[in-house]
CSV table of C-alpha atoms in Angstrom, one decimal:
chain,number,residue,atom,x,y,z
A,1,UNK,CA,17.3,102.7,-1.3
A,2,UNK,CA,17.4,103.7,-4.9
A,3,UNK,CA,19.4,106.8,-4.0
A,4,UNK,CA,23.0,105.6,-4.4
A,5,UNK,CA,24.4,108.5,-2.4
A,6,UNK,CA,22.2,107.7,0.7
A,7,UNK,CA,25.3,107.0,2.9
A,8,UNK,CA,26.8,110.3,2.0
A,9,UNK,CA,23.5,112.1,2.6
A,10,UNK,CA,23.4,110.6,6.1
A,11,UNK,CA,26.9,112.0,6.7
A,12,UNK,CA,25.7,115.4,5.5
A,13,UNK,CA,22.6,115.2,7.8
A,14,UNK,CA,24.8,114.3,10.8
A,15,UNK,CA,26.9,117.4,10.2
A,16,UNK,CA,23.9,119.7,9.6
A,17,UNK,CA,22.8,122.0,12.4
A,18,UNK,CA,19.4,122.5,10.7
A,19,UNK,CA,18.4,118.8,10.7
A,20,UNK,CA,17.7,117.3,14.1
A,21,UNK,CA,16.2,113.9,13.3
A,22,UNK,CA,15.3,111.8,10.3
A,23,UNK,CA,13.5,108.5,9.5
A,24,UNK,CA,13.9,106.3,6.5
A,25,UNK,CA,10.9,104.5,5.0
A,26,UNK,CA,11.5,101.4,2.8
A,27,UNK,CA,9.5,98.6,1.2
A,28,UNK,CA,12.4,96.2,1.6
A,29,UNK,CA,12.8,95.4,-2.1
A,30,UNK,CA,16.4,96.6,-2.1
A,31,UNK,CA,18.8,95.3,0.6
A,32,UNK,CA,21.0,97.7,2.7
A,33,UNK,CA,24.6,98.0,1.6
A,34,UNK,CA,27.3,97.6,4.2
A,35,UNK,CA,28.2,101.3,3.8
A,36,UNK,CA,24.6,102.3,4.5
A,37,UNK,CA,24.4,100.1,7.6
A,38,UNK,CA,27.7,101.6,8.9
A,39,UNK,CA,26.3,105.2,8.5
A,40,UNK,CA,23.0,104.2,10.0
A,41,UNK,CA,24.7,102.6,13.0
A,42,UNK,CA,26.9,105.7,13.6
A,43,UNK,CA,24.0,108.2,13.2
A,44,UNK,CA,22.9,110.1,16.2
A,45,UNK,CA,20.0,111.7,14.4
A,46,UNK,CA,18.3,108.6,12.9
A,47,UNK,CA,15.0,107.9,14.7
A,48,UNK,CA,14.1,104.6,13.0
A,49,UNK,CA,13.8,102.7,9.7
A,50,UNK,CA,10.2,102.1,8.8
A,51,UNK,CA,9.7,98.9,6.9
A,52,UNK,CA,6.4,98.3,5.1
A,53,UNK,CA,5.0,94.8,4.8
A,54,UNK,CA,4.6,94.5,1.0
A,55,UNK,CA,4.1,90.7,1.2
A,56,UNK,CA,0.4,91.2,1.1
A,57,UNK,CA,0.5,93.4,-2.1
A,58,UNK,CA,-1.3,91.7,-4.9
A,59,UNK,CA,1.0,93.5,-7.3
A,60,UNK,CA,4.3,92.3,-5.7
A,61,UNK,CA,6.7,91.0,-8.3
A,62,UNK,CA,10.0,91.8,-6.7
A,63,UNK,CA,11.5,89.5,-4.1
A,64,UNK,CA,11.6,91.2,-0.7
A,65,UNK,CA,14.8,91.5,1.3
A,66,UNK,CA,13.1,91.8,4.7
A,67,UNK,CA,14.9,89.0,6.5
A,68,UNK,CA,18.3,90.3,5.4
A,69,UNK,CA,17.4,93.9,6.4
A,70,UNK,CA,16.0,92.7,9.8
A,71,UNK,CA,19.2,90.8,10.5
A,72,UNK,CA,21.5,93.7,9.7
A,73,UNK,CA,19.4,96.2,11.7
A,74,UNK,CA,19.2,93.8,14.7
A,75,UNK,CA,23.0,93.0,14.6
A,76,UNK,CA,23.8,96.7,14.5
A,77,UNK,CA,21.2,97.8,17.1
A,78,UNK,CA,19.5,100.1,14.6
A,79,UNK,CA,16.0,101.1,15.5
A,80,UNK,CA,13.2,100.0,13.1
A,81,UNK,CA,9.5,99.4,12.9
A,82,UNK,CA,7.7,96.8,10.8
A,83,UNK,CA,4.4,98.2,9.5
A,84,UNK,CA,1.9,95.4,8.9
A,85,UNK,CA,-1.7,95.7,7.9
A,86,UNK,CA,-4.5,93.2,7.3
A,87,UNK,CA,-5.6,95.0,4.2
A,88,UNK,CA,-3.7,96.1,1.1
A,89,UNK,CA,-5.1,99.1,-0.7
A,90,UNK,CA,-4.4,99.3,-4.4
A,91,UNK,CA,-3.9,103.0,-5.0
A,92,UNK,CA,-5.2,104.0,-8.4
A,93,UNK,CA,-2.9,105.6,-10.9
A,94,UNK,CA,-3.6,108.8,-12.6
A,95,UNK,CA,-4.4,108.1,-16.2
A,96,UNK,CA,-4.7,110.6,-19.0
A,97,UNK,CA,-8.0,109.2,-20.4
A,98,UNK,CA,-8.2,112.0,-23.0
A,99,UNK,CA,-8.2,114.7,-20.2
A,100,UNK,CA,-6.7,118.1,-20.7
A,101,UNK,CA,-3.6,119.1,-18.8
A,102,UNK,CA,-5.7,121.1,-16.4
A,103,UNK,CA,-8.0,118.1,-15.7
A,104,UNK,CA,-5.0,115.9,-15.1
A,105,UNK,CA,-3.6,118.4,-12.5
A,106,UNK,CA,-7.1,118.6,-10.8
A,107,UNK,CA,-7.2,114.8,-10.7
A,108,UNK,CA,-3.7,114.7,-9.2
A,109,UNK,CA,-4.6,117.2,-6.4
A,110,UNK,CA,-7.9,115.4,-5.7
A,111,UNK,CA,-6.2,112.0,-5.1
A,112,UNK,CA,-6.0,112.8,-1.3
A,113,UNK,CA,-2.7,110.9,-0.9
A,114,UNK,CA,-0.1,112.3,1.6
A,115,UNK,CA,2.6,112.1,-1.1
A,116,UNK,CA,0.9,114.9,-2.9
A,117,UNK,CA,1.7,117.2,0.1
A,118,UNK,CA,5.4,116.6,-0.6
A,119,UNK,CA,5.1,117.9,-4.1
A,120,UNK,CA,3.9,121.4,-3.2
A,121,UNK,CA,3.2,123.9,-0.5
A,122,UNK,CA,-0.4,124.4,-1.7
A,123,UNK,CA,-3.4,122.7,-0.1
A,124,UNK,CA,-5.2,122.7,3.2
A,125,UNK,CA,-4.0,121.4,6.5
A,126,UNK,CA,-5.8,118.5,8.0
A,127,UNK,CA,-4.8,119.6,11.5
A,128,UNK,CA,-2.0,117.0,11.8
A,129,UNK,CA,0.6,118.9,9.9
A,130,UNK,CA,0.0,117.2,6.6
A,131,UNK,CA,-1.4,119.1,3.7
A,132,UNK,CA,-4.3,117.4,1.9
A,133,UNK,CA,-5.4,118.2,-1.7
């Protein structure tokens, strides 16, 4: 939701012959604008909005906009899922800790987070289509 041009991007996706479907993940800390809701409602390629339940995060400092988002999605019949979990995992940050640049890169690739696979085409496949480092 930080990407201000998201409604325009959705219009682009709708007109693209190379993109068939898309999902939008959100942690619900930023509400959906009316313009965004309009584009989501009109989209033929949107599969769903995936909303993570950040209420259980011990580090949560930002008020969540979940109820407002749920209301807008329901009113406009936009598909969504609400992902809850009983446990919140605090992902460690990558700290420099007097490491060399090469050691920082090794640590980054060793973190085993799916987000790493989005940063590069390197790595190994886990059989499910996601590269693991």
